[in-house]
mmCIF file with all atom_site columns, C-alpha atoms in Angstrom:
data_model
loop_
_atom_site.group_PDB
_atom_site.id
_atom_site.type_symbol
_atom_site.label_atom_id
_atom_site.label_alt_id
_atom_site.label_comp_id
_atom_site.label_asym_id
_atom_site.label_entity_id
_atom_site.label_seq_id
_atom_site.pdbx_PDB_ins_code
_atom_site.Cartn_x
_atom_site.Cartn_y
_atom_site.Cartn_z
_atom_site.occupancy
_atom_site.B_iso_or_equiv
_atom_site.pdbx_formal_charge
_atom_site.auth_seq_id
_atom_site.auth_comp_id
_atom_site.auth_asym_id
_atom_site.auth_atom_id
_atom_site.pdbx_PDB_model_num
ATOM 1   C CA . UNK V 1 1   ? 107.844 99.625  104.926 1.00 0.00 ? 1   UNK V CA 1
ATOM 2   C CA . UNK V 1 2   ? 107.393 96.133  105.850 1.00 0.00 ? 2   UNK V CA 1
ATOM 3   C CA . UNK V 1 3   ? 110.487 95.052  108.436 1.00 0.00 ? 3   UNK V CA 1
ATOM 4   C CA . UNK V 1 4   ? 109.104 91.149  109.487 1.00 0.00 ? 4   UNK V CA 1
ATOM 5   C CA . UNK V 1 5   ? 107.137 88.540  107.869 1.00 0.00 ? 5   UNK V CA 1
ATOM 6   C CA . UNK V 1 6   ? 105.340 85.710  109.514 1.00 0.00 ? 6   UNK V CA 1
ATOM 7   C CA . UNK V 1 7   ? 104.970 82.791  107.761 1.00 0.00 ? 7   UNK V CA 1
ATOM 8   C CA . UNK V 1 8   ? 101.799 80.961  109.503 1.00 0.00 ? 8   UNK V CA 1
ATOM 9   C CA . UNK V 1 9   ? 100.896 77.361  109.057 1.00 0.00 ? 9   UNK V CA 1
ATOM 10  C CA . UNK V 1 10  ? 96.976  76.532  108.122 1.00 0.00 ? 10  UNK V CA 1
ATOM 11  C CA . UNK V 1 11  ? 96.368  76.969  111.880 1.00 0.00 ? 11  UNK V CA 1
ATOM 12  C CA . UNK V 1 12  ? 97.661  80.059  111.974 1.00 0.00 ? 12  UNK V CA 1
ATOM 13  C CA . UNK V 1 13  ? 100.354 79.400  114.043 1.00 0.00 ? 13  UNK V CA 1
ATOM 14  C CA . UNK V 1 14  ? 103.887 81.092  113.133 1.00 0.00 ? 14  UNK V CA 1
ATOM 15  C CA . UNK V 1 15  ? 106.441 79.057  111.971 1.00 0.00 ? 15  UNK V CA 1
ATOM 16  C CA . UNK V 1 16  ? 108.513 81.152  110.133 1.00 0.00 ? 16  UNK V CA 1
ATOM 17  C CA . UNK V 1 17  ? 109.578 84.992  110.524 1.00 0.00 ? 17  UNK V CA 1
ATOM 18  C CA . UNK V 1 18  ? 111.780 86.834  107.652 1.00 0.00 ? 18  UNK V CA 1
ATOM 19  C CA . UNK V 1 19  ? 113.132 89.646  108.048 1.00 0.00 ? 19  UNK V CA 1
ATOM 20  C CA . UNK V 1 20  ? 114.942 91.998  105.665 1.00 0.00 ? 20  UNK V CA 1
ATOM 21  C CA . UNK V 1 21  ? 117.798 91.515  107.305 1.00 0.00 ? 21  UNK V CA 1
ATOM 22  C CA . UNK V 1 22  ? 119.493 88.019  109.012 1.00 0.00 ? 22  UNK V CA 1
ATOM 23  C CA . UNK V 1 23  ? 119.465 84.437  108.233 1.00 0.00 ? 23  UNK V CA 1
ATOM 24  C CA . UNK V 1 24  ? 115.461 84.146  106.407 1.00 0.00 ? 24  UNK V CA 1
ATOM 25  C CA . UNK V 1 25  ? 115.484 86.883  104.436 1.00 0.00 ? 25  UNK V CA 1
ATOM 26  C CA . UNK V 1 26  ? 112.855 88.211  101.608 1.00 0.00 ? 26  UNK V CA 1
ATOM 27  C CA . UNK V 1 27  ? 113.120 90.857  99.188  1.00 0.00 ? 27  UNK V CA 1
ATOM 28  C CA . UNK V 1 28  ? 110.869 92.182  95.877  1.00 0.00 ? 28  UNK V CA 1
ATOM 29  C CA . UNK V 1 29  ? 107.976 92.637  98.096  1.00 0.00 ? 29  UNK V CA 1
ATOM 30  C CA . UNK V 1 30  ? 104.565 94.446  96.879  1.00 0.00 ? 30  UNK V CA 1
ATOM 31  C CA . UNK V 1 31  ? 102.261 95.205  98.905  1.00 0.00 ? 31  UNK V CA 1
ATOM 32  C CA . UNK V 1 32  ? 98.493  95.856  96.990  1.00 0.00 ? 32  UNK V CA 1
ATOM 33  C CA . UNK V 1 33  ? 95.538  97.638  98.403  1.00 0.00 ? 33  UNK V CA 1
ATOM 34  C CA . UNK V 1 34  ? 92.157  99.065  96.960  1.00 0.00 ? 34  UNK V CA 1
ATOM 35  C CA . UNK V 1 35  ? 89.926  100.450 99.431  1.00 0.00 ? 35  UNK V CA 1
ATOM 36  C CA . UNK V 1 36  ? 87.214  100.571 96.789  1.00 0.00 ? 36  UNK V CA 1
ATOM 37  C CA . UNK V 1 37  ? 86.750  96.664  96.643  1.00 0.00 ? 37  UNK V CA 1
ATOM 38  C CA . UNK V 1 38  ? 88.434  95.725  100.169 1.00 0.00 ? 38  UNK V CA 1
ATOM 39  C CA . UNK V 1 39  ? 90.852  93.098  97.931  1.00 0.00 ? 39  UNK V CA 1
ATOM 40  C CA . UNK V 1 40  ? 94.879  93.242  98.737  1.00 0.00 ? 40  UNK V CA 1
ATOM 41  C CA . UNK V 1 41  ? 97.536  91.472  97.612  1.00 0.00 ? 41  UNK V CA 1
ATOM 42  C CA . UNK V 1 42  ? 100.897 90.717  98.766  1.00 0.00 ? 42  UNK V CA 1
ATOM 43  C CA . UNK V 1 43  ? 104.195 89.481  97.020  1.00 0.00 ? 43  UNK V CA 1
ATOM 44  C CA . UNK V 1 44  ? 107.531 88.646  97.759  1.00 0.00 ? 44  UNK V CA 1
ATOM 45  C CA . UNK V 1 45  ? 110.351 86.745  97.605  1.00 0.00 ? 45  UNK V CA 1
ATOM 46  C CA . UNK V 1 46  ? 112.768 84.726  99.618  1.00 0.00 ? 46  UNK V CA 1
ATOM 47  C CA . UNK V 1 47  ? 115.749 82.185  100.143 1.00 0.00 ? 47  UNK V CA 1
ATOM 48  C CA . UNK V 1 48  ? 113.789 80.381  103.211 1.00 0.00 ? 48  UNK V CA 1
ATOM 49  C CA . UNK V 1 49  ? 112.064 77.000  102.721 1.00 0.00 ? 49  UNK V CA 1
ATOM 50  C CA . UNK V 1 50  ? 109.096 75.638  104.018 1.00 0.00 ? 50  UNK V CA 1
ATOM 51  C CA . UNK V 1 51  ? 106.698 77.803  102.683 1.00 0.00 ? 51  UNK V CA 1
ATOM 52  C CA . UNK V 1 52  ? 103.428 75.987  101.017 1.00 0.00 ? 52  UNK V CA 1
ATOM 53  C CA . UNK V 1 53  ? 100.330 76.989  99.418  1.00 0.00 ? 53  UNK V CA 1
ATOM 54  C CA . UNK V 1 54  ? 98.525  76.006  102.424 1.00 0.00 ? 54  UNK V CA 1
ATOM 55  C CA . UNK V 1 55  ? 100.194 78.513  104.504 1.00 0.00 ? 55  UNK V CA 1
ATOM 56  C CA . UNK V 1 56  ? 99.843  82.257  105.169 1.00 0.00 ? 56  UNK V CA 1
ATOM 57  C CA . UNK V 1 57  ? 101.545 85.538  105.072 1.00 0.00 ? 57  UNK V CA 1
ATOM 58  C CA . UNK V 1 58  ? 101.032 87.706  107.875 1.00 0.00 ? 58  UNK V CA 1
ATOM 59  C CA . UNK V 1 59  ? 102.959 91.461  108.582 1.00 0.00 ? 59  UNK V CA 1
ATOM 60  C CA . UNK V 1 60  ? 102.657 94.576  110.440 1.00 0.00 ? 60  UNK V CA 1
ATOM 61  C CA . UNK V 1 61  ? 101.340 97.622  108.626 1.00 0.00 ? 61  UNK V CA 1
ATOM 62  C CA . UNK V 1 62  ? 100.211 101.227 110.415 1.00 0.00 ? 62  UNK V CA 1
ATOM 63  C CA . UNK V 1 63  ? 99.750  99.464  113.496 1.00 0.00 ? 63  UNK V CA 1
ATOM 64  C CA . UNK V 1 64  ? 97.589  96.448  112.317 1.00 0.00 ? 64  UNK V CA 1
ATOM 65  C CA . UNK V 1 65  ? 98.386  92.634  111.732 1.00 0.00 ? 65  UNK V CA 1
ATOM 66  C CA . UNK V 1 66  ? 97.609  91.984  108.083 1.00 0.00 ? 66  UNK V CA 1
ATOM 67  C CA . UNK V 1 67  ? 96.535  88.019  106.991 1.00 0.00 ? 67  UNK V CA 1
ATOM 68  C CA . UNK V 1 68  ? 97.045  86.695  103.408 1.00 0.00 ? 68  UNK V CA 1
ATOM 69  C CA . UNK V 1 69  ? 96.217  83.371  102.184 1.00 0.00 ? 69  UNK V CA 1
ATOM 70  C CA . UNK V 1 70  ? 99.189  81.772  100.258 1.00 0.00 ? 70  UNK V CA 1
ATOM 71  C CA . UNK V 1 71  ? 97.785  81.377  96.203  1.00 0.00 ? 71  UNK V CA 1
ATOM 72  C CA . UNK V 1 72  ? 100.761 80.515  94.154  1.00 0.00 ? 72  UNK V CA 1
ATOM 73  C CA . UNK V 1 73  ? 104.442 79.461  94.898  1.00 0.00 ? 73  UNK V CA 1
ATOM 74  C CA . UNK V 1 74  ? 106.939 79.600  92.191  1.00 0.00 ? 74  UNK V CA 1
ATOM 75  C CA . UNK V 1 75  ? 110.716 78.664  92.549  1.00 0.00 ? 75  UNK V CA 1
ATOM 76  C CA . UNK V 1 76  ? 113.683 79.661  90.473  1.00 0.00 ? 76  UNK V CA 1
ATOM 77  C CA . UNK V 1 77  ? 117.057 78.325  90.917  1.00 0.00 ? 77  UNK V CA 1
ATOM 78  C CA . UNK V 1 78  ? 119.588 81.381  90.630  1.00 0.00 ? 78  UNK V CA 1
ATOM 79  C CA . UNK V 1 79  ? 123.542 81.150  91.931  1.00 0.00 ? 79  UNK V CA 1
ATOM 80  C CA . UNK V 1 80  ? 123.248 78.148  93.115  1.00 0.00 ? 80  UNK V CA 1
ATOM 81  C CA . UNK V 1 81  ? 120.566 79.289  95.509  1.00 0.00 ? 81  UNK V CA 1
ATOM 82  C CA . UNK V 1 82  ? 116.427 78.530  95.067  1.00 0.00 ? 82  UNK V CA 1
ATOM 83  C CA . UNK V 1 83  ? 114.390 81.735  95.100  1.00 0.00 ? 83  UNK V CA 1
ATOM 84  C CA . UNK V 1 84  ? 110.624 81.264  96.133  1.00 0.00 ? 84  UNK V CA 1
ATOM 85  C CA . UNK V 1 85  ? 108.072 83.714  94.871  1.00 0.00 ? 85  UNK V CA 1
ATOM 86  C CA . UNK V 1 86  ? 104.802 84.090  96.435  1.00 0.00 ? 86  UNK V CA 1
ATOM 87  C CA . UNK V 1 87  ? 101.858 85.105  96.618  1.00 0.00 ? 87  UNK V CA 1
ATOM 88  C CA . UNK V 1 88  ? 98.872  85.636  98.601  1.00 0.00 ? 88  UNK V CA 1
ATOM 89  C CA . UNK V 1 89  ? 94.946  87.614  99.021  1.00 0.00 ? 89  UNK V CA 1
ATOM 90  C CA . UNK V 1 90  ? 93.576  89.040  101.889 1.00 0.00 ? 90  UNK V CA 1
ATOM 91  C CA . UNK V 1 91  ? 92.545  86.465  104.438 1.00 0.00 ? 91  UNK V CA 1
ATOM 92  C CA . UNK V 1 92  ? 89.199  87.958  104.243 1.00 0.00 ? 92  UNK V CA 1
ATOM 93  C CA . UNK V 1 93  ? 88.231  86.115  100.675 1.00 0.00 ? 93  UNK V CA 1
ATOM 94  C CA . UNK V 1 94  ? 87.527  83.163  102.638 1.00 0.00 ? 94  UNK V CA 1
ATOM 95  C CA . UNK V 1 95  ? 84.756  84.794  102.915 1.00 0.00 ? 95  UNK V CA 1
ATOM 96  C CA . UNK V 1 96  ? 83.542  83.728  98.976  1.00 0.00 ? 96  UNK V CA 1
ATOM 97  C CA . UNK V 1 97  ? 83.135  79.812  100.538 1.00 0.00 ? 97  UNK V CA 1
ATOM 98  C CA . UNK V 1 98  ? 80.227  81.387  103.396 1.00 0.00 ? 98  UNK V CA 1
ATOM 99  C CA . UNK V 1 99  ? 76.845  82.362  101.743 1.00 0.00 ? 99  UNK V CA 1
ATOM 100 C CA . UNK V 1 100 ? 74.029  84.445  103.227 1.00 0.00 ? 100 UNK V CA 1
ATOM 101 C CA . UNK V 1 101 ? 70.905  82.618  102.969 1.00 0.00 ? 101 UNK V CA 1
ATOM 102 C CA . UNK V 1 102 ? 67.544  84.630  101.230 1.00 0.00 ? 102 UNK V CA 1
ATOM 103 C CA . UNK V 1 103 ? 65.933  87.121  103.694 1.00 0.00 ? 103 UNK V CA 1
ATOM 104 C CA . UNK V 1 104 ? 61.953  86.449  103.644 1.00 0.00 ? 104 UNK V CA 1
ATOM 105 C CA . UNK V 1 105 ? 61.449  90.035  102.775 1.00 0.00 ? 105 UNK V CA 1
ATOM 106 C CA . UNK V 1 106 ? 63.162  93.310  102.270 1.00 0.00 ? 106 UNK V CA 1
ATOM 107 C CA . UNK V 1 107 ? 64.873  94.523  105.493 1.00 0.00 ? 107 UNK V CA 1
ATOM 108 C CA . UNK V 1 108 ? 65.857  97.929  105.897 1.00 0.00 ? 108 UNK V CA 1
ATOM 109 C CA . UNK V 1 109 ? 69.241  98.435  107.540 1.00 0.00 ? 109 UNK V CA 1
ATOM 110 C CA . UNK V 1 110 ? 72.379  100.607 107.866 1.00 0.00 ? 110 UNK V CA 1
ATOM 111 C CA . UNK V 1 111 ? 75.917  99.175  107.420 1.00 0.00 ? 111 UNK V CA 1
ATOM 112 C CA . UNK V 1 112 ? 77.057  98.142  110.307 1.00 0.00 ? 112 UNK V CA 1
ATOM 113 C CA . UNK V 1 113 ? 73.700  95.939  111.125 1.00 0.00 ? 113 UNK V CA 1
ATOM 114 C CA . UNK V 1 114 ? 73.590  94.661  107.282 1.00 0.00 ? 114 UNK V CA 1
ATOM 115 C CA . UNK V 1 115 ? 78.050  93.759  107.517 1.00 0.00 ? 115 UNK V CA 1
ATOM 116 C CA . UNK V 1 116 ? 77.165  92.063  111.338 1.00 0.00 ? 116 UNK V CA 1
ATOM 117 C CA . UNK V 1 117 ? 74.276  90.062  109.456 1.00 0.00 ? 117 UNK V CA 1
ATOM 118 C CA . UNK V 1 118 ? 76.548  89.000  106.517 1.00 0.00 ? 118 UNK V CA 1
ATOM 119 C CA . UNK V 1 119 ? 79.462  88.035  108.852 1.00 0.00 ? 119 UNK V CA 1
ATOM 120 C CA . UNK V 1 120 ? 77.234  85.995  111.312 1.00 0.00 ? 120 UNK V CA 1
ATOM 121 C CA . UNK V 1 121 ? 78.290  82.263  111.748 1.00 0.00 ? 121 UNK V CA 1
ATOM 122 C CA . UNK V 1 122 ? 82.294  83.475  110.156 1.00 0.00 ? 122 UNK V CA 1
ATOM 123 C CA . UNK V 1 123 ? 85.534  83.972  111.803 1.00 0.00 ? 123 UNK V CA 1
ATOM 124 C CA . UNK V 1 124 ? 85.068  87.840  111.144 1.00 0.00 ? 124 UNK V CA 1
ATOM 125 C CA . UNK V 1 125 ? 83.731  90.295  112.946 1.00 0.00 ? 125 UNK V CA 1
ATOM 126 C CA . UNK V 1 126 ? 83.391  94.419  112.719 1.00 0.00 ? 126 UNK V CA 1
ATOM 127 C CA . UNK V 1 127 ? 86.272  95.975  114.806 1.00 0.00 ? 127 UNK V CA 1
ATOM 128 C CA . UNK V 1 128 ? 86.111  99.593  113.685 1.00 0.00 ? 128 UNK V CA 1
ATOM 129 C CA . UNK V 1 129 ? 83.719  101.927 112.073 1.00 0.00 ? 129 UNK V CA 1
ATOM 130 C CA . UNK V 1 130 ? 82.824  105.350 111.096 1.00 0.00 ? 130 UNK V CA 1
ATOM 131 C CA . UNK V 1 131 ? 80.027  106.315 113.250 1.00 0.00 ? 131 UNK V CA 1
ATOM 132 C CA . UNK V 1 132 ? 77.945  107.554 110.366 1.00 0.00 ? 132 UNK V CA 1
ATOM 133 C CA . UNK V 1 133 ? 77.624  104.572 108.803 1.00 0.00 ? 133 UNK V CA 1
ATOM 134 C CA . UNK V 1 134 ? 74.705  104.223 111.751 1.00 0.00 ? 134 UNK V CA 1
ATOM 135 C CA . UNK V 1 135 ? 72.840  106.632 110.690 1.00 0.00 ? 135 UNK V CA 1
ATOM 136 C CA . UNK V 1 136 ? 71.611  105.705 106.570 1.00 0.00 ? 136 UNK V CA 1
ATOM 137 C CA . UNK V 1 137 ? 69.433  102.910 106.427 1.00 0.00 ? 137 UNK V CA 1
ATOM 138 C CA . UNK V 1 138 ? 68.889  101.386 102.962 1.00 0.00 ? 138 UNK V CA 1
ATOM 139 C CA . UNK V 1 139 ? 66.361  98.686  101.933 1.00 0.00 ? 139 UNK V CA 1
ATOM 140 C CA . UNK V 1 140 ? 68.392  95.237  101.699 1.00 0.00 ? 140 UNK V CA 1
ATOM 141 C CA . UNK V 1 141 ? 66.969  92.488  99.470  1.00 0.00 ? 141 UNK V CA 1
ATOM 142 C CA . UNK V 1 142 ? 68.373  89.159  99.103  1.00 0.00 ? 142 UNK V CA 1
ATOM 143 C CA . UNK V 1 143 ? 66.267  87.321  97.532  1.00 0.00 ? 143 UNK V CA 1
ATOM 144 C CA . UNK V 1 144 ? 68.677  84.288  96.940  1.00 0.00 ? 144 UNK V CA 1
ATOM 145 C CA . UNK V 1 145 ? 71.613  82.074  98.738  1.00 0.00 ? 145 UNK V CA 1
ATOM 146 C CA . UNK V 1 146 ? 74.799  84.686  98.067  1.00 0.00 ? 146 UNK V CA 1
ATOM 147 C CA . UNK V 1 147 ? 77.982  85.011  98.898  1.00 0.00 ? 147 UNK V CA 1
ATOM 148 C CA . UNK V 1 148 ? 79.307  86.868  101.664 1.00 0.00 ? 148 UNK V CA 1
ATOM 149 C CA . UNK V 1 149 ? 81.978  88.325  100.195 1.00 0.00 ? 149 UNK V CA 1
ATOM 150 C CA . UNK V 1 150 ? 79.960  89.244  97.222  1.00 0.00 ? 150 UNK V CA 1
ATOM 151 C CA . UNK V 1 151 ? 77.305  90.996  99.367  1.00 0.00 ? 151 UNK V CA 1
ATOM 152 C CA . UNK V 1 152 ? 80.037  93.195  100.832 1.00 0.00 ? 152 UNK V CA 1
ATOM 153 C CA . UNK V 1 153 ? 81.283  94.468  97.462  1.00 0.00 ? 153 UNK V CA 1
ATOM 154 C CA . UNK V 1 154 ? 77.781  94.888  95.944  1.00 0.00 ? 154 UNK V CA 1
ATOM 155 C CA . UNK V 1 155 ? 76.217  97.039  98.898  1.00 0.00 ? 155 UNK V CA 1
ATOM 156 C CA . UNK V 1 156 ? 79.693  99.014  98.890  1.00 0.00 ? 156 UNK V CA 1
ATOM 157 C CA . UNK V 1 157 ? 78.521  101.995 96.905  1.00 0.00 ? 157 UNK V CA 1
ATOM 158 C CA . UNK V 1 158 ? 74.461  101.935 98.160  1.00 0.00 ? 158 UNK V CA 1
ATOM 159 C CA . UNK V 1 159 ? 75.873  102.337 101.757 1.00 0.00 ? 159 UNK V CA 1
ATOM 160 C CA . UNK V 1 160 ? 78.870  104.196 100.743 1.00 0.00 ? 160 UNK V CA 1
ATOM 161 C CA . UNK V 1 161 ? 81.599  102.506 103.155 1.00 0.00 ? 161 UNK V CA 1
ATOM 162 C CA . UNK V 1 162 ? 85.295  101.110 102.407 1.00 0.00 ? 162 UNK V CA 1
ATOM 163 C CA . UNK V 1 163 ? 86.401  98.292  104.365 1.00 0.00 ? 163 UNK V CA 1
ATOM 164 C CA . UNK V 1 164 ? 89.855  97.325  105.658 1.00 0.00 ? 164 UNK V CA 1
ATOM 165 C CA . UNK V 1 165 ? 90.509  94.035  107.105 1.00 0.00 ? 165 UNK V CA 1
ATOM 166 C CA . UNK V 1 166 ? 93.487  93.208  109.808 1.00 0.00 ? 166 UNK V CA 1
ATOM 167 C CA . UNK V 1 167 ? 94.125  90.342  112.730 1.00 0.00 ? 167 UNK V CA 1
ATOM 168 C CA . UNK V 1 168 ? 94.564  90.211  116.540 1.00 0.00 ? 168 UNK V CA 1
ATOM 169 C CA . UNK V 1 169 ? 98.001  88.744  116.892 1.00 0.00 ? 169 UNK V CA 1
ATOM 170 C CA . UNK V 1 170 ? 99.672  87.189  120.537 1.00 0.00 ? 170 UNK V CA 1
ATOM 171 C CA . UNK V 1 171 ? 101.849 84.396  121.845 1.00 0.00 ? 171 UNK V CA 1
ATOM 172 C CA . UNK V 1 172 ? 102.550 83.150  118.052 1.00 0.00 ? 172 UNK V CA 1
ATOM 173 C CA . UNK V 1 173 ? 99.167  82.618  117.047 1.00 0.00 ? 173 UNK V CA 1
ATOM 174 C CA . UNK V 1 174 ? 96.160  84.588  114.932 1.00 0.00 ? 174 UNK V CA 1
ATOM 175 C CA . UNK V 1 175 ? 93.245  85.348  117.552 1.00 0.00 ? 175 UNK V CA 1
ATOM 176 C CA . UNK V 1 176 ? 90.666  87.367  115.778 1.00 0.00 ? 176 UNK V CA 1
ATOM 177 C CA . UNK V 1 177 ? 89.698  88.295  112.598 1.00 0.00 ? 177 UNK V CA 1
ATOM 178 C CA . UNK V 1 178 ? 88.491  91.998  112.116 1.00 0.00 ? 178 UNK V CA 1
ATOM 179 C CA . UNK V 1 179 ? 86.872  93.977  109.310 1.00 0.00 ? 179 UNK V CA 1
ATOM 180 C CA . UNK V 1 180 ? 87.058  97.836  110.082 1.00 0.00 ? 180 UNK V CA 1
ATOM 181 C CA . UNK V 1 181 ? 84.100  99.595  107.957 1.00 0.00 ? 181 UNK V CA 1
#
């Protein structure tokens, strides 16, 4: 059960917490996760202000920071009060706007080594992973300019991993981004 929300500005800086209790409330939240495809989702709503698209949801869960990217804001008037209803994606789609250029030939890796080569040059980085995932190595081909979040999902099943994603979080700010394989 989620107890705090921060509300983060495109910086990542917090400038709002709600609670489910006190003055900045929020209520109806959903919290969506699918281990399969490494996408989450995260609802809510809330009498505070001051939240914009541009902004992002941020909350402890199981010991772990978890970033979402604000996608839609809808408001409501209702008894005389305006409820906001948002939601955001995992953090970790920014990931679609980086691309992995085409490797000359056909490399053969295992997970972690082919995830460290499609993060390379993002904020992201490999925090945790299942030892094992060292020890299958797999031909990788990429034979044109692709996605990195799109090579992630599509080597999912040949190297049989899940992926979670969280944040280091101190002194009000986000301070690394993390993938755990």
């Amino acid at each position: 059960m989620v107890s705090n929300i921060f509300i983060l500005d495109k910086n990542l800086k917090t400038k709002l917490i709600l609670s489910i209790n006190g003055h900045n409330t929020f209520f109806k939240d959903l919290y969506d996760l699918d281990l399969s495809t490494g996408t989450e989702s995260y609802e809510f709503s809330t009498t505070a202000e001051d939240i914009n698209e541009s902004d992002y949801v941020m909350f402890l869960y199981h010991g772990d920071y978890k970033l979402f990217q604000i996608i839609d804001i809808e408001q409501e008037h209702s008894e005389g009060k305006i409820i906001t209803s948002v939601y955001g994606e995992c953090a970790s789609l920014e990931l679609i706007n980086g691309a992995v250029r085409p490797l000359a030939e056909t490399v053969e890796m295992n997970a972690i080594e082919f995830i460290d080569m499609v993060l390379d040059g993002s904020e992201w980085q490999i925090h945790k992973y299942s030892k094992s995932l060292k020890d299958k190595k797999i031909p990788v081909k990429i034979d044109k300019t692709t996605q990195r979040w799109q090579l992630i999902q599509d080597y999912m099943g040949s190297f049989g991993y899940e992926i979670n994603t969280h944040v280091k979080y101190a002194n009000g700010f986000v301070k690394a981004k993390y993938i755990d394989v």
